[in-house]
Amino acid sequence: MGEFLKKAFQDMKESAKAQHEVDKAQFNAVKAESKAQWEEAKAMSNPAKRKAMMQAERDEKIAEATKRQEEANARIEAAKNKK
């Protein structure tokens, strides 16, 4: 019985260490995300940076829309060729 308890406590100790590592990693991820949000907010206060960031977002959306349009046109052509 003593050996069983010894093994059980050893397992709990290892589990607690593993959970601590998970918690540490998650904390660091949240901390980094928070810093990124802060830096983005700080950058938005600079008009030149804000304009550049907004232009980059618009360019990304335009590229995505163009890709969707090309895919739709390809589907249209494929449907026309099946007739």
mmCIF file of N, CA, C and O in Angstrom:
data_model
loop_
_atom_site.group_PDB
_atom_site.id
_atom_site.type_symbol
_atom_site.label_atom_id
_atom_site.label_comp_id
_atom_site.label_asym_id
_atom_site.label_seq_id
_atom_site.Cartn_x
_atom_site.Cartn_y
_atom_site.Cartn_z
ATOM 1 N N MET A 1 0.821 -1.190 0.000
ATOM 2 C CA MET A 1 0.000 0.000 0.000
ATOM 3 C C MET A 1 0.866 1.256 0.000
ATOM 4 O O MET A 1 0.535 2.233 -0.663
ATOM 5 N N GLY A 2 1.973 1.211 0.705
ATOM 6 C CA GLY A 2 2.869 2.361 0.788
ATOM 7 C C GLY A 2 3.456 2.709 -0.569
ATOM 8 O O GLY A 2 3.614 3.886 -0.914
ATOM 9 N N GLU A 3 3.779 1.687 -1.333
ATOM 10 C CA GLU A 3 4.348 1.909 -2.676
ATOM 11 C C GLU A 3 3.305 2.550 -3.593
ATOM 12 O O GLU A 3 3.635 3.410 -4.400
ATOM 13 N N PHE A 4 2.053 2.135 -3.450
ATOM 14 C CA PHE A 4 0.975 2.707 -4.260
ATOM 15 C C PHE A 4 0.839 4.204 -3.983
ATOM 16 O O PHE A 4 0.738 5.014 -4.899
ATOM 17 N N LEU A 5 0.824 4.582 -2.694
ATOM 18 C CA LEU A 5 0.704 5.994 -2.333
ATOM 19 C C LEU A 5 1.911 6.789 -2.809
ATOM 20 O O LEU A 5 1.775 7.922 -3.279
ATOM 21 N N LYS A 6 3.079 6.196 -2.684
ATOM 22 C CA LYS A 6 4.302 6.865 -3.128
ATOM 23 C C LYS A 6 4.213 7.165 -4.626
ATOM 24 O O LYS A 6 4.519 8.270 -5.074
ATOM 25 N N LYS A 7 3.763 6.189 -5.413
ATOM 26 C CA LYS A 7 3.625 6.375 -6.853
ATOM 27 C C LYS A 7 2.539 7.400 -7.166
ATOM 28 O O LYS A 7 2.695 8.237 -8.054
ATOM 29 N N ALA A 8 1.433 7.356 -6.423
ATOM 30 C CA ALA A 8 0.335 8.299 -6.647
ATOM 31 C C ALA A 8 0.792 9.730 -6.390
ATOM 32 O O ALA A 8 0.507 10.636 -7.186
ATOM 33 N N PHE A 9 1.531 9.937 -5.302
ATOM 34 C CA PHE A 9 2.019 11.286 -5.014
ATOM 35 C C PHE A 9 3.059 11.741 -6.032
ATOM 36 O O PHE A 9 3.109 12.920 -6.390
ATOM 37 N N GLN A 10 3.864 10.820 -6.509
ATOM 38 C CA GLN A 10 4.847 11.148 -7.544
ATOM 39 C C GLN A 10 4.131 11.567 -8.829
ATOM 40 O O GLN A 10 4.522 12.535 -9.473
ATOM 41 N N ASP A 11 3.066 10.847 -9.177
ATOM 42 C CA ASP A 11 2.278 11.201 -10.363
ATOM 43 C C ASP A 11 1.636 12.580 -10.210
ATOM 44 O O ASP A 11 1.613 13.370 -11.151
ATOM 45 N N MET A 12 1.115 12.861 -9.010
ATOM 46 C CA MET A 12 0.501 14.166 -8.781
ATOM 47 C C MET A 12 1.541 15.276 -8.887
ATOM 48 O O MET A 12 1.273 16.347 -9.437
ATOM 49 N N LYS A 13 2.738 15.016 -8.387
ATOM 50 C CA LYS A 13 3.812 16.008 -8.453
ATOM 51 C C LYS A 13 4.182 16.293 -9.903
ATOM 52 O O LYS A 13 4.316 17.450 -10.305
ATOM 53 N N GLU A 14 4.308 15.249 -10.705
ATOM 54 C CA GLU A 14 4.646 15.421 -12.122
ATOM 55 C C GLU A 14 3.522 16.144 -12.867
ATOM 56 O O GLU A 14 3.781 17.002 -13.703
ATOM 57 N N SER A 15 2.291 15.806 -12.529
ATOM 58 C CA SER A 15 1.147 16.459 -13.150
ATOM 59 C C SER A 15 1.109 17.945 -12.802
ATOM 60 O O SER A 15 0.833 18.787 -13.652
ATOM 61 N N ALA A 16 1.391 18.269 -11.561
ATOM 62 C CA ALA A 16 1.399 19.670 -11.130
ATOM 63 C C ALA A 16 2.498 20.448 -11.854
ATOM 64 O O ALA A 16 2.286 21.593 -12.263
ATOM 65 N N LYS A 17 3.664 19.836 -12.033
ATOM 66 C CA LYS A 17 4.757 20.492 -12.756
ATOM 67 C C LYS A 17 4.357 20.744 -14.208
ATOM 68 O O LYS A 17 4.596 21.821 -14.750
ATOM 69 N N ALA A 18 3.740 19.748 -14.826
ATOM 70 C CA ALA A 18 3.318 19.892 -16.223
ATOM 71 C C ALA A 18 2.256 20.981 -16.343
ATOM 72 O O ALA A 18 2.306 21.802 -17.265
ATOM 73 N N GLN A 19 1.314 21.020 -15.423
ATOM 74 C CA GLN A 19 0.272 22.049 -15.461
ATOM 75 C C GLN A 19 0.867 23.435 -15.243
ATOM 76 O O GLN A 19 0.448 24.405 -15.852
ATOM 77 N N HIS A 20 1.883 23.511 -14.381
ATOM 78 C CA HIS A 20 2.562 24.790 -14.145
ATOM 79 C C HIS A 20 3.219 25.281 -15.430
ATOM 80 O O HIS A 20 3.164 26.476 -15.735
ATOM 81 N N GLU A 21 3.812 24.389 -16.189
ATOM 82 C CA GLU A 21 4.438 24.760 -17.461
ATOM 83 C C GLU A 21 3.376 25.273 -18.440
ATOM 84 O O GLU A 21 3.595 26.254 -19.140
ATOM 85 N N VAL A 22 2.230 24.609 -18.474
ATOM 86 C CA VAL A 22 1.132 25.051 -19.344
ATOM 87 C C VAL A 22 0.668 26.442 -18.921
ATOM 88 O O VAL A 22 0.498 27.336 -19.761
ATOM 89 N N ASP A 23 0.479 26.627 -17.626
ATOM 90 C CA ASP A 23 0.032 27.923 -17.112
ATOM 91 C C ASP A 23 1.035 29.028 -17.433
ATOM 92 O O ASP A 23 0.651 30.137 -17.812
ATOM 93 N N LYS A 24 2.316 28.723 -17.285
ATOM 94 C CA LYS A 24 3.354 29.702 -17.583
ATOM 95 C C LYS A 24 3.327 30.087 -19.057
ATOM 96 O O LYS A 24 3.414 31.269 -19.403
ATOM 97 N N ALA A 25 3.184 29.099 -19.932
ATOM 98 C CA ALA A 25 3.150 29.364 -21.369
ATOM 99 C C ALA A 25 1.926 30.199 -21.733
ATOM 100 O O ALA A 25 2.027 31.148 -22.523
ATOM 101 N N GLN A 26 0.777 29.875 -21.157
ATOM 102 C CA GLN A 26 -0.434 30.636 -21.434
ATOM 103 C C GLN A 26 -0.323 32.066 -20.907
ATOM 104 O O GLN A 26 -0.744 33.015 -21.562
ATOM 105 N N PHE A 27 0.270 32.239 -19.738
ATOM 106 C CA PHE A 27 0.459 33.565 -19.172
ATOM 107 C C PHE A 27 1.353 34.399 -20.082
ATOM 108 O O PHE A 27 1.058 35.561 -20.363
ATOM 109 N N ASN A 28 2.445 33.802 -20.551
ATOM 110 C CA ASN A 28 3.353 34.534 -21.428
ATOM 111 C C ASN A 28 2.680 34.895 -22.753
ATOM 112 O O ASN A 28 2.936 35.963 -23.313
ATOM 113 N N ALA A 29 1.816 34.022 -23.252
ATOM 114 C CA ALA A 29 1.094 34.314 -24.492
ATOM 115 C C ALA A 29 0.139 35.490 -24.290
ATOM 116 O O ALA A 29 0.078 36.400 -25.118
ATOM 117 N N VAL A 30 -0.588 35.493 -23.193
ATOM 118 C CA VAL A 30 -1.516 36.586 -22.901
ATOM 119 C C VAL A 30 -0.742 37.888 -22.711
ATOM 120 O O VAL A 30 -1.152 38.951 -23.184
ATOM 121 N N LYS A 31 0.375 37.792 -22.051
ATOM 122 C CA LYS A 31 1.213 38.965 -21.816
ATOM 123 C C LYS A 31 1.706 39.546 -23.145
ATOM 124 O O LYS A 31 1.662 40.766 -23.357
ATOM 125 N N ALA A 32 2.152 38.683 -24.059
ATOM 126 C CA ALA A 32 2.619 39.138 -25.363
ATOM 127 C C ALA A 32 1.480 39.738 -26.184
ATOM 128 O O ALA A 32 1.657 40.759 -26.858
ATOM 129 N N GLU A 33 0.306 39.110 -26.130
ATOM 130 C CA GLU A 33 -0.852 39.644 -26.850
ATOM 131 C C GLU A 33 -1.240 41.014 -26.316
ATOM 132 O O GLU A 33 -1.575 41.918 -27.076
ATOM 133 N N SER A 34 -1.188 41.172 -25.009
ATOM 134 C CA SER A 34 -1.517 42.445 -24.385
ATOM 135 C C SER A 34 -0.532 43.530 -24.826
ATOM 136 O O SER A 34 -0.930 44.650 -25.152
ATOM 137 N N LYS A 35 0.743 43.181 -24.859
ATOM 138 C CA LYS A 35 1.756 44.142 -25.297
ATOM 139 C C LYS A 35 1.541 44.505 -26.762
ATOM 140 O O LYS A 35 1.677 45.668 -27.148
ATOM 141 N N ALA A 36 1.180 43.516 -27.579
ATOM 142 C CA ALA A 36 0.932 43.786 -28.996
ATOM 143 C C ALA A 36 -0.252 44.740 -29.154
ATOM 144 O O ALA A 36 -0.198 45.673 -29.965
ATOM 145 N N GLN A 37 -1.309 44.516 -28.368
ATOM 146 C CA GLN A 37 -2.464 45.412 -28.430
ATOM 147 C C GLN A 37 -2.077 46.823 -28.001
ATOM 148 O O GLN A 37 -2.506 47.809 -28.590
ATOM 149 N N TRP A 38 -1.239 46.921 -26.974
ATOM 150 C CA TRP A 38 -0.793 48.225 -26.499
ATOM 151 C C TRP A 38 0.011 48.932 -27.585
ATOM 152 O O TRP A 38 -0.205 50.113 -27.856
ATOM 153 N N GLU A 39 0.928 48.208 -28.211
ATOM 154 C CA GLU A 39 1.754 48.807 -29.262
ATOM 155 C C GLU A 39 0.904 49.228 -30.460
ATOM 156 O O GLU A 39 1.146 50.275 -31.062
ATOM 157 N N GLU A 40 -0.101 48.416 -30.803
ATOM 158 C CA GLU A 40 -0.996 48.787 -31.901
ATOM 159 C C GLU A 40 -1.781 50.046 -31.551
ATOM 160 O O GLU A 40 -1.944 50.935 -32.388
ATOM 161 N N ALA A 41 -2.272 50.119 -30.328
ATOM 162 C CA ALA A 41 -3.025 51.297 -29.898
ATOM 163 C C ALA A 41 -2.129 52.536 -29.896
ATOM 164 O O ALA A 41 -2.548 53.624 -30.311
ATOM 165 N N LYS A 42 -0.899 52.350 -29.452
ATOM 166 C CA LYS A 42 0.046 53.455 -29.429
ATOM 167 C C LYS A 42 0.362 53.915 -30.853
ATOM 168 O O LYS A 42 0.455 55.106 -31.123
ATOM 169 N N ALA A 43 0.489 52.952 -31.772
ATOM 170 C CA ALA A 43 0.780 53.290 -33.164
ATOM 171 C C ALA A 43 -0.392 54.025 -33.808
ATOM 172 O O ALA A 43 -0.188 54.866 -34.690
ATOM 173 N N MET A 44 -1.604 53.709 -33.372
ATOM 174 C CA MET A 44 -2.781 54.359 -33.945
ATOM 175 C C MET A 44 -2.832 55.845 -33.588
ATOM 176 O O MET A 44 -3.514 56.619 -34.263
ATOM 177 N N SER A 45 -2.113 56.256 -32.561
ATOM 178 C CA SER A 45 -2.106 57.668 -32.192
ATOM 179 C C SER A 45 -1.228 58.488 -33.145
ATOM 180 O O SER A 45 -1.384 59.694 -33.233
ATOM 181 N N ASN A 46 -0.338 57.825 -33.858
ATOM 182 C CA ASN A 46 0.506 58.501 -34.846
ATOM 183 C C ASN A 46 -0.228 58.479 -36.186
ATOM 184 O O ASN A 46 -0.447 57.408 -36.755
ATOM 185 N N PRO A 47 -0.598 59.640 -36.721
ATOM 186 C CA PRO A 47 -1.389 59.676 -37.962
ATOM 187 C C PRO A 47 -0.723 58.964 -39.139
ATOM 188 O O PRO A 47 -1.398 58.274 -39.901
ATOM 189 N N ALA A 48 0.569 59.091 -39.284
ATOM 190 C CA ALA A 48 1.254 58.457 -40.417
ATOM 191 C C ALA A 48 1.209 56.935 -40.295
ATOM 192 O O ALA A 48 0.931 56.227 -41.272
ATOM 193 N N LYS A 49 1.461 56.432 -39.107
ATOM 194 C CA LYS A 49 1.420 54.980 -38.894
ATOM 195 C C LYS A 49 0.001 54.444 -39.056
ATOM 196 O O LYS A 49 -0.207 53.388 -39.636
ATOM 197 N N ARG A 50 -0.984 55.200 -38.524
ATOM 198 C CA ARG A 50 -2.379 54.781 -38.635
ATOM 199 C C ARG A 50 -2.783 54.701 -40.107
ATOM 200 O O ARG A 50 -3.406 53.735 -40.536
ATOM 201 N N LYS A 51 -2.383 55.703 -40.877
ATOM 202 C CA LYS A 51 -2.711 55.724 -42.300
ATOM 203 C C LYS A 51 -2.077 54.530 -43.011
ATOM 204 O O LYS A 51 -2.714 53.861 -43.827
ATOM 205 N N ALA A 52 -0.822 54.229 -42.686
ATOM 206 C CA ALA A 52 -0.129 53.091 -43.303
ATOM 207 C C ALA A 52 -0.794 51.770 -42.922
ATOM 208 O O ALA A 52 -0.973 50.888 -43.774
ATOM 209 N N MET A 53 -1.171 51.631 -41.649
ATOM 210 C CA MET A 53 -1.814 50.390 -41.208
ATOM 211 C C MET A 53 -3.174 50.217 -41.882
ATOM 212 O O MET A 53 -3.516 49.122 -42.312
ATOM 213 N N MET A 54 -3.924 51.300 -41.992
ATOM 214 C CA MET A 54 -5.239 51.211 -42.617
ATOM 215 C C MET A 54 -5.096 50.897 -44.109
ATOM 216 O O MET A 54 -5.880 50.125 -44.661
ATOM 217 N N GLN A 55 -4.080 51.459 -44.744
ATOM 218 C CA GLN A 55 -3.854 51.170 -46.159
ATOM 219 C C GLN A 55 -3.482 49.702 -46.351
ATOM 220 O O GLN A 55 -3.947 49.053 -47.284
ATOM 221 N N ALA A 56 -2.673 49.172 -45.455
ATOM 222 C CA ALA A 56 -2.298 47.762 -45.535
ATOM 223 C C ALA A 56 -3.538 46.878 -45.383
ATOM 224 O O ALA A 56 -3.684 45.879 -46.099
ATOM 225 N N GLU A 57 -4.420 47.231 -44.452
ATOM 226 C CA GLU A 57 -5.662 46.460 -44.281
ATOM 227 C C GLU A 57 -6.514 46.516 -45.536
ATOM 228 O O GLU A 57 -7.076 45.503 -45.967
ATOM 229 N N ARG A 58 -6.624 47.709 -46.127
ATOM 230 C CA ARG A 58 -7.423 47.845 -47.345
ATOM 231 C C ARG A 58 -6.820 47.030 -48.480
ATOM 232 O O ARG A 58 -7.544 46.358 -49.219
ATOM 233 N N ASP A 59 -5.497 47.078 -48.605
ATOM 234 C CA ASP A 59 -4.836 46.292 -49.654
ATOM 235 C C ASP A 59 -5.094 44.803 -49.477
ATOM 236 O O ASP A 59 -5.338 44.079 -50.441
ATOM 237 N N GLU A 60 -5.051 44.355 -48.236
ATOM 238 C CA GLU A 60 -5.303 42.942 -47.939
ATOM 239 C C GLU A 60 -6.737 42.559 -48.307
ATOM 240 O O GLU A 60 -6.980 41.513 -48.908
ATOM 241 N N LYS A 61 -7.688 43.417 -47.968
ATOM 242 C CA LYS A 61 -9.087 43.136 -48.288
ATOM 243 C C LYS A 61 -9.315 43.141 -49.797
ATOM 244 O O LYS A 61 -10.081 42.329 -50.312
ATOM 245 N N ILE A 62 -8.664 44.054 -50.508
ATOM 246 C CA ILE A 62 -8.785 44.107 -51.964
ATOM 247 C C ILE A 62 -8.236 42.831 -52.582
ATOM 248 O O ILE A 62 -8.847 42.241 -53.477
ATOM 249 N N ALA A 63 -7.076 42.383 -52.091
ATOM 250 C CA ALA A 63 -6.479 41.153 -52.611
ATOM 251 C C ALA A 63 -7.392 39.963 -52.364
ATOM 252 O O ALA A 63 -7.571 39.105 -53.243
ATOM 253 N N GLU A 64 -7.990 39.901 -51.185
ATOM 254 C CA GLU A 64 -8.902 38.805 -50.865
ATOM 255 C C GLU A 64 -10.137 38.842 -51.768
ATOM 256 O O GLU A 64 -10.576 37.808 -52.283
ATOM 257 N N ALA A 65 -10.679 40.037 -51.989
ATOM 258 C CA ALA A 65 -11.863 40.171 -52.840
ATOM 259 C C ALA A 65 -11.542 39.796 -54.279
ATOM 260 O O ALA A 65 -12.346 39.145 -54.958
ATOM 261 N N THR A 66 -10.363 40.187 -54.749
ATOM 262 C CA THR A 66 -9.951 39.837 -56.105
ATOM 263 C C THR A 66 -9.824 38.333 -56.262
ATOM 264 O O THR A 66 -10.265 37.760 -57.269
ATOM 265 N N LYS A 67 -9.259 37.686 -55.259
ATOM 266 C CA LYS A 67 -9.116 36.228 -55.292
ATOM 267 C C LYS A 67 -10.486 35.557 -55.334
ATOM 268 O O LYS A 67 -10.704 34.633 -56.127
ATOM 269 N N ARG A 68 -11.419 36.042 -54.508
ATOM 270 C CA ARG A 68 -12.769 35.475 -54.497
ATOM 271 C C ARG A 68 -13.453 35.673 -55.845
ATOM 272 O O ARG A 68 -14.149 34.785 -56.336
ATOM 273 N N GLN A 69 -13.225 36.836 -56.445
ATOM 274 C CA GLN A 69 -13.830 37.121 -57.746
ATOM 275 C C GLN A 69 -13.279 36.180 -58.814
ATOM 276 O O GLN A 69 -14.025 35.646 -59.637
ATOM 277 N N GLU A 70 -11.967 35.954 -58.791
ATOM 278 C CA GLU A 70 -11.353 35.040 -59.753
ATOM 279 C C GLU A 70 -11.886 33.620 -59.578
ATOM 280 O O GLU A 70 -12.158 32.921 -60.561
ATOM 281 N N GLU A 71 -12.047 33.184 -58.329
ATOM 282 C CA GLU A 71 -12.578 31.853 -58.074
ATOM 283 C C GLU A 71 -14.021 31.738 -58.581
ATOM 284 O O GLU A 71 -14.397 30.725 -59.168
ATOM 285 N N ALA A 72 -14.800 32.786 -58.369
ATOM 286 C CA ALA A 72 -16.188 32.773 -58.838
ATOM 287 C C ALA A 72 -16.231 32.735 -60.362
ATOM 288 O O ALA A 72 -17.045 32.002 -60.943
ATOM 289 N N ASN A 73 -15.374 33.505 -61.011
ATOM 290 C CA ASN A 73 -15.333 33.495 -62.473
ATOM 291 C C ASN A 73 -14.938 32.118 -63.003
ATOM 292 O O ASN A 73 -15.476 31.657 -64.009
ATOM 293 N N ALA A 74 -14.007 31.461 -62.314
ATOM 294 C CA ALA A 74 -13.602 30.115 -62.726
ATOM 295 C C ALA A 74 -14.775 29.145 -62.588
ATOM 296 O O ALA A 74 -14.983 28.287 -63.455
ATOM 297 N N ARG A 75 -15.550 29.286 -61.520
ATOM 298 C CA ARG A 75 -16.726 28.431 -61.337
ATOM 299 C C ARG A 75 -17.769 28.695 -62.420
ATOM 300 O O ARG A 75 -18.405 27.766 -62.920
ATOM 301 N N ILE A 76 -17.912 29.969 -62.787
ATOM 302 C CA ILE A 76 -18.866 30.320 -63.845
ATOM 303 C C ILE A 76 -18.449 29.678 -65.158
ATOM 304 O O ILE A 76 -19.266 29.073 -65.862
ATOM 305 N N GLU A 77 -17.177 29.783 -65.491
ATOM 306 C CA GLU A 77 -16.663 29.192 -66.732
ATOM 307 C C GLU A 77 -16.823 27.682 -66.727
ATOM 308 O O GLU A 77 -17.177 27.072 -67.732
ATOM 309 N N ALA A 78 -16.563 27.058 -65.574
ATOM 310 C CA ALA A 78 -16.703 25.602 -65.467
ATOM 311 C C ALA A 78 -18.160 25.205 -65.657
ATOM 312 O O ALA A 78 -18.444 24.195 -66.330
ATOM 313 N N ALA A 79 -19.081 25.983 -65.125
ATOM 314 C CA ALA A 79 -20.498 25.676 -65.276
ATOM 315 C C ALA A 79 -20.945 25.861 -66.728
ATOM 316 O O ALA A 79 -21.756 25.089 -67.233
ATOM 317 N N LYS A 80 -20.411 26.880 -67.394
ATOM 318 C CA LYS A 80 -20.771 27.116 -68.793
ATOM 319 C C LYS A 80 -20.255 25.986 -69.692
ATOM 320 O O LYS A 80 -20.915 25.614 -70.651
ATOM 321 N N ASN A 81 -19.079 25.469 -69.389
ATOM 322 C CA ASN A 81 -18.476 24.420 -70.212
ATOM 323 C C ASN A 81 -19.140 23.073 -70.038
ATOM 324 O O ASN A 81 -18.982 22.186 -70.873
ATOM 325 N N LYS A 82 -19.880 22.879 -68.993
ATOM 326 C CA LYS A 82 -20.565 21.600 -68.752
ATOM 327 C C LYS A 82 -21.789 21.437 -69.629
ATOM 328 O O LYS A 82 -22.249 20.347 -69.862
ATOM 329 N N LYS A 83 -22.314 22.527 -70.141
ATOM 330 C CA LYS A 83 -23.541 22.454 -70.953
ATOM 331 C C LYS A 83 -23.319 21.850 -72.265
ATOM 332 O O LYS A 83 -22.599 21.736 -73.028
#
